[in-house]
């Protein structure tokens, strides 16, 4: 059975309504909505969406998953998602753009890693590609240089070959291509006065 604010709000909306029916909006048998007498599937869906969006923006796919997990019928879920999209409460394009800016600046992720994250969040390919245009090749290289320079001081006691390997691995985990990672690491190690370059290039 639904709990917390959603349950309370749903309960308050039921007074005077008929018991559960068998029409197209009837809750899925056995679901949380079905086990709650007189629950209106649209009201349940609306409250779930509002509650989820209160904490942070979410993609349409994420919200669809939330509704499915709570037993909201598919047709009701799609109808409510359409309504929330129409009024701008769900906006995958804006979400993707903000996500790319935040994760590139904050975590230093490259386009490949960002694309993978957007895919996992259910952002379609075209929307993701449009958002990723905010990060070009120059942006990626500049961010990779920043990451290497930030990490170098902590590796001052590490042997040169291992230092290079760790730096390349760090960039690879953030989605940078092997060619770019190697080029940036080679450049920064060559400029590092503490590095004797043994075993690297």
mmCIF file of C-alpha atoms in Angstrom:
data_model
loop_
_atom_site.group_PDB
_atom_site.id
_atom_site.type_symbol
_atom_site.label_atom_id
_atom_site.label_comp_id
_atom_site.label_asym_id
_atom_site.label_seq_id
_atom_site.Cartn_x
_atom_site.Cartn_y
_atom_site.Cartn_z
ATOM 1 C CA UNK A 1 0.000 0.000 0.000
ATOM 2 C CA UNK A 2 1.252 3.500 -0.770
ATOM 3 C CA UNK A 3 2.849 5.202 2.220
ATOM 4 C CA UNK A 4 3.874 8.688 3.340
ATOM 5 C CA UNK A 5 2.649 11.952 1.748
ATOM 6 C CA UNK A 6 1.427 10.209 -1.388
ATOM 7 C CA UNK A 7 -0.773 7.857 0.637
ATOM 8 C CA UNK A 8 -2.198 10.708 2.695
ATOM 9 C CA UNK A 9 -2.944 12.830 -0.362
ATOM 10 C CA UNK A 10 -4.524 9.920 -2.195
ATOM 11 C CA UNK A 11 -6.666 9.095 0.849
ATOM 12 C CA UNK A 12 -7.920 12.667 1.067
ATOM 13 C CA UNK A 13 -8.920 12.629 -2.599
ATOM 14 C CA UNK A 14 -11.060 9.479 -2.360
ATOM 15 C CA UNK A 15 -13.995 10.770 -0.338
ATOM 16 C CA UNK A 16 -17.183 10.523 -2.338
ATOM 17 C CA UNK A 17 -15.640 8.421 -5.130
ATOM 18 C CA UNK A 18 -16.928 5.068 -6.243
ATOM 19 C CA UNK A 19 -15.097 1.843 -5.473
ATOM 20 C CA UNK A 20 -12.529 0.415 -7.928
ATOM 21 C CA UNK A 21 -14.001 -0.398 -11.329
ATOM 22 C CA UNK A 22 -12.915 -2.420 -14.287
ATOM 23 C CA UNK A 23 -12.601 0.353 -16.890
ATOM 24 C CA UNK A 24 -9.431 1.259 -18.836
ATOM 25 C CA UNK A 25 -8.149 3.348 -15.910
ATOM 26 C CA UNK A 26 -8.528 0.579 -13.339
ATOM 27 C CA UNK A 27 -5.338 -0.130 -11.349
ATOM 28 C CA UNK A 28 -3.244 -3.143 -12.265
ATOM 29 C CA UNK A 29 -4.528 -6.156 -10.273
ATOM 30 C CA UNK A 30 -2.393 -6.780 -7.221
ATOM 31 C CA UNK A 31 -0.614 -3.401 -7.432
ATOM 32 C CA UNK A 32 -0.335 -0.869 -4.620
ATOM 33 C CA UNK A 33 -3.065 1.210 -6.257
ATOM 34 C CA UNK A 34 -5.322 -1.846 -6.612
ATOM 35 C CA UNK A 35 -4.906 -2.764 -2.943
ATOM 36 C CA UNK A 36 -5.986 0.747 -1.912
ATOM 37 C CA UNK A 37 -9.797 1.049 -2.024
ATOM 38 C CA UNK A 38 -11.203 3.739 -4.339
ATOM 39 C CA UNK A 39 -7.748 4.819 -5.558
ATOM 40 C CA UNK A 40 -7.926 6.983 -8.682
ATOM 41 C CA UNK A 41 -5.025 5.851 -10.925
ATOM 42 C CA UNK A 42 -4.549 9.310 -12.425
ATOM 43 C CA UNK A 43 -4.418 10.920 -8.995
ATOM 44 C CA UNK A 44 -1.984 8.281 -7.784
ATOM 45 C CA UNK A 45 0.211 8.857 -10.860
ATOM 46 C CA UNK A 46 0.043 12.646 -10.489
ATOM 47 C CA UNK A 47 1.109 12.520 -6.861
ATOM 48 C CA UNK A 48 3.934 10.092 -7.560
ATOM 49 C CA UNK A 49 5.263 12.345 -10.327
ATOM 50 C CA UNK A 50 5.016 15.502 -8.237
ATOM 51 C CA UNK A 51 6.752 13.840 -5.312
ATOM 52 C CA UNK A 52 9.597 12.539 -7.476
ATOM 53 C CA UNK A 53 10.075 15.876 -9.238
ATOM 54 C CA UNK A 54 10.149 17.754 -5.929
ATOM 55 C CA UNK A 55 13.552 16.339 -5.040
ATOM 56 C CA UNK A 56 15.271 16.726 -8.432
ATOM 57 C CA UNK A 57 14.595 16.858 -12.191
ATOM 58 C CA UNK A 58 14.157 13.424 -13.747
ATOM 59 C CA UNK A 59 13.894 12.002 -17.225
ATOM 60 C CA UNK A 60 10.645 10.726 -18.661
ATOM 61 C CA UNK A 61 12.045 7.191 -18.700
ATOM 62 C CA UNK A 62 12.995 7.360 -15.014
ATOM 63 C CA UNK A 63 9.543 8.614 -14.089
ATOM 64 C CA UNK A 64 7.871 5.956 -16.223
ATOM 65 C CA UNK A 65 9.842 3.372 -14.262
ATOM 66 C CA UNK A 66 8.647 4.890 -10.983
ATOM 67 C CA UNK A 67 5.020 4.705 -12.105
ATOM 68 C CA UNK A 68 5.384 1.126 -13.307
ATOM 69 C CA UNK A 69 6.982 0.111 -10.012
ATOM 70 C CA UNK A 70 4.008 1.571 -8.146
ATOM 71 C CA UNK A 71 1.537 -0.384 -10.274
ATOM 72 C CA UNK A 72 0.113 2.489 -12.326
ATOM 73 C CA UNK A 73 -1.454 1.133 -15.560
ATOM 74 C CA UNK A 74 0.622 1.823 -18.668
ATOM 75 C CA UNK A 75 -2.041 3.878 -20.433
ATOM 76 C CA UNK A 76 -2.555 6.073 -17.375
ATOM 77 C CA UNK A 77 1.214 6.468 -16.948
ATOM 78 C CA UNK A 78 1.706 7.593 -20.545
ATOM 79 C CA UNK A 79 -1.218 10.000 -20.360
ATOM 80 C CA UNK A 80 0.096 11.633 -17.191
ATOM 81 C CA UNK A 81 3.659 11.750 -18.516
ATOM 82 C CA UNK A 82 2.344 13.500 -21.640
ATOM 83 C CA UNK A 83 0.543 16.078 -19.513
ATOM 84 C CA UNK A 84 3.599 16.779 -17.385
ATOM 85 C CA UNK A 85 5.687 17.106 -20.551
ATOM 86 C CA UNK A 86 3.214 19.514 -22.133
ATOM 87 C CA UNK A 87 3.413 21.900 -19.167
ATOM 88 C CA UNK A 88 7.225 21.673 -18.997
ATOM 89 C CA UNK A 89 7.562 19.705 -15.782
ATOM 90 C CA UNK A 90 9.279 16.936 -17.756
ATOM 91 C CA UNK A 91 11.855 18.157 -20.286
ATOM 92 C CA UNK A 92 14.409 15.590 -21.418
ATOM 93 C CA UNK A 93 16.258 18.082 -23.630
ATOM 94 C CA UNK A 94 16.800 20.561 -20.788
ATOM 95 C CA UNK A 95 17.688 17.705 -18.446
ATOM 96 C CA UNK A 96 20.308 16.359 -20.854
ATOM 97 C CA UNK A 97 21.860 19.788 -21.413
ATOM 98 C CA UNK A 98 22.132 20.451 -17.678
ATOM 99 C CA UNK A 99 23.498 16.951 -17.035
ATOM 100 C CA UNK A 100 26.227 17.341 -19.669
ATOM 101 C CA UNK A 101 27.329 20.724 -18.321
ATOM 102 C CA UNK A 102 27.352 19.532 -14.729
ATOM 103 C CA UNK A 103 29.110 16.217 -15.237
ATOM 104 C CA UNK A 104 31.711 17.595 -17.646
ATOM 105 C CA UNK A 105 32.592 20.507 -15.364
ATOM 106 C CA UNK A 106 32.258 18.694 -12.053
ATOM 107 C CA UNK A 107 33.504 15.186 -12.792
ATOM 108 C CA UNK A 108 35.516 15.887 -15.931
ATOM 109 C CA UNK A 109 33.642 13.279 -17.955
ATOM 110 C CA UNK A 110 34.290 13.081 -21.683
ATOM 111 C CA UNK A 111 31.585 12.861 -24.341
ATOM 112 C CA UNK A 112 31.705 9.059 -24.485
ATOM 113 C CA UNK A 113 31.075 8.689 -20.749
ATOM 114 C CA UNK A 114 28.399 11.378 -20.826
ATOM 115 C CA UNK A 115 26.617 9.631 -23.700
ATOM 116 C CA UNK A 116 26.619 6.375 -21.758
ATOM 117 C CA UNK A 117 25.112 8.068 -18.694
ATOM 118 C CA UNK A 118 22.382 9.739 -20.745
ATOM 119 C CA UNK A 119 21.562 6.402 -22.352
ATOM 120 C CA UNK A 120 21.207 4.761 -18.942
ATOM 121 C CA UNK A 121 18.803 7.511 -17.946
ATOM 122 C CA UNK A 122 16.613 6.826 -20.950
ATOM 123 C CA UNK A 123 17.502 9.894 -23.024
ATOM 124 C CA UNK A 124 17.010 9.139 -26.719
ATOM 125 C CA UNK A 125 19.967 9.305 -29.109
ATOM 126 C CA UNK A 126 18.997 12.541 -30.893
ATOM 127 C CA UNK A 127 18.357 14.415 -27.646
ATOM 128 C CA UNK A 128 21.638 13.163 -26.210
ATOM 129 C CA UNK A 129 23.600 14.158 -29.306
ATOM 130 C CA UNK A 130 22.153 17.664 -29.219
ATOM 131 C CA UNK A 131 23.171 18.051 -25.582
ATOM 132 C CA UNK A 132 26.660 16.666 -26.195
ATOM 133 C CA UNK A 133 27.350 19.362 -28.782
ATOM 134 C CA UNK A 134 28.087 21.648 -25.823
ATOM 135 C CA UNK A 135 31.354 19.725 -25.342
ATOM 136 C CA UNK A 136 33.727 19.839 -28.319
ATOM 137 C CA UNK A 137 37.203 18.397 -28.882
ATOM 138 C CA UNK A 138 38.929 21.479 -27.445
ATOM 139 C CA UNK A 139 36.774 21.308 -24.322
ATOM 140 C CA UNK A 140 37.648 17.650 -23.844
ATOM 141 C CA UNK A 141 41.374 18.222 -24.206
ATOM 142 C CA UNK A 142 41.365 21.216 -21.858
ATOM 143 C CA UNK A 143 39.455 19.259 -19.219
ATOM 144 C CA UNK A 144 41.789 16.264 -19.592
ATOM 145 C CA UNK A 145 44.786 18.546 -19.021
ATOM 146 C CA UNK A 146 43.161 19.943 -15.873
ATOM 147 C CA UNK A 147 42.519 16.451 -14.536
ATOM 148 C CA UNK A 148 46.104 15.326 -15.127
ATOM 149 C CA UNK A 149 47.584 18.448 -13.566
ATOM 150 C CA UNK A 150 45.369 18.062 -10.518
ATOM 151 C CA UNK A 151 46.406 14.421 -10.077
ATOM 152 C CA UNK A 152 50.135 14.777 -10.718
ATOM 153 C CA UNK A 153 51.162 16.082 -7.255
ATOM 154 C CA UNK A 154 49.709 13.003 -5.557
ATOM 155 C CA UNK A 155 51.869 10.771 -7.770
ATOM 156 C CA UNK A 156 55.213 12.462 -7.118
ATOM 157 C CA UNK A 157 56.597 9.375 -5.321
ATOM 158 C CA UNK A 158 55.380 6.943 -7.978
ATOM 159 C CA UNK A 159 57.780 5.608 -10.597
ATOM 160 C CA UNK A 160 57.458 7.451 -13.953
ATOM 161 C CA UNK A 161 56.125 4.483 -15.925
ATOM 162 C CA UNK A 162 53.512 3.690 -13.263
ATOM 163 C CA UNK A 163 52.628 7.381 -13.019
ATOM 164 C CA UNK A 164 51.911 7.553 -16.725
ATOM 165 C CA UNK A 165 49.896 4.339 -16.599
ATOM 166 C CA UNK A 166 47.738 5.598 -13.731
ATOM 167 C CA UNK A 167 47.065 8.923 -15.416
ATOM 168 C CA UNK A 168 46.053 7.306 -18.686
ATOM 169 C CA UNK A 169 43.834 4.891 -16.780
ATOM 170 C CA UNK A 170 42.162 7.758 -14.923
ATOM 171 C CA UNK A 171 41.312 9.518 -18.183
ATOM 172 C CA UNK A 172 40.099 6.293 -19.767
ATOM 173 C CA UNK A 173 37.675 5.702 -16.898
ATOM 174 C CA UNK A 174 36.221 9.151 -17.541
ATOM 175 C CA UNK A 175 35.578 8.325 -21.177
ATOM 176 C CA UNK A 176 38.581 9.891 -22.902
ATOM 177 C CA UNK A 177 39.882 8.104 -25.976
ATOM 178 C CA UNK A 178 43.187 6.215 -25.655
ATOM 179 C CA UNK A 179 44.859 8.540 -28.185
ATOM 180 C CA UNK A 180 43.842 11.721 -26.409
ATOM 181 C CA UNK A 181 44.660 10.316 -22.973
ATOM 182 C CA UNK A 182 48.145 9.243 -24.034
ATOM 183 C CA UNK A 183 48.866 12.556 -25.778
ATOM 184 C CA UNK A 184 47.785 14.666 -22.815
ATOM 185 C CA UNK A 185 49.687 12.546 -20.297
ATOM 186 C CA UNK A 186 52.828 12.619 -22.423
ATOM 187 C CA UNK A 187 52.569 16.401 -22.745
ATOM 188 C CA UNK A 188 52.046 17.000 -19.038
ATOM 189 C CA UNK A 189 54.757 14.606 -17.912
ATOM 190 C CA UNK A 190 57.203 16.250 -20.287
ATOM 191 C CA UNK A 191 56.413 19.601 -18.681
ATOM 192 C CA UNK A 192 56.672 18.234 -15.135
ATOM 193 C CA UNK A 193 60.065 19.159 -13.599
ATOM 194 C CA UNK A 194 59.806 16.192 -11.220
ATOM 195 C CA UNK A 195 59.499 13.677 -14.037
ATOM 196 C CA UNK A 196 62.627 12.167 -15.589
ATOM 197 C CA UNK A 197 60.494 10.576 -18.388
ATOM 198 C CA UNK A 198 62.044 7.136 -17.981
ATOM 199 C CA UNK A 199 59.840 4.574 -19.626
ATOM 200 C CA UNK A 200 57.506 7.145 -21.224
ATOM 201 C CA UNK A 201 57.806 8.243 -24.830
#
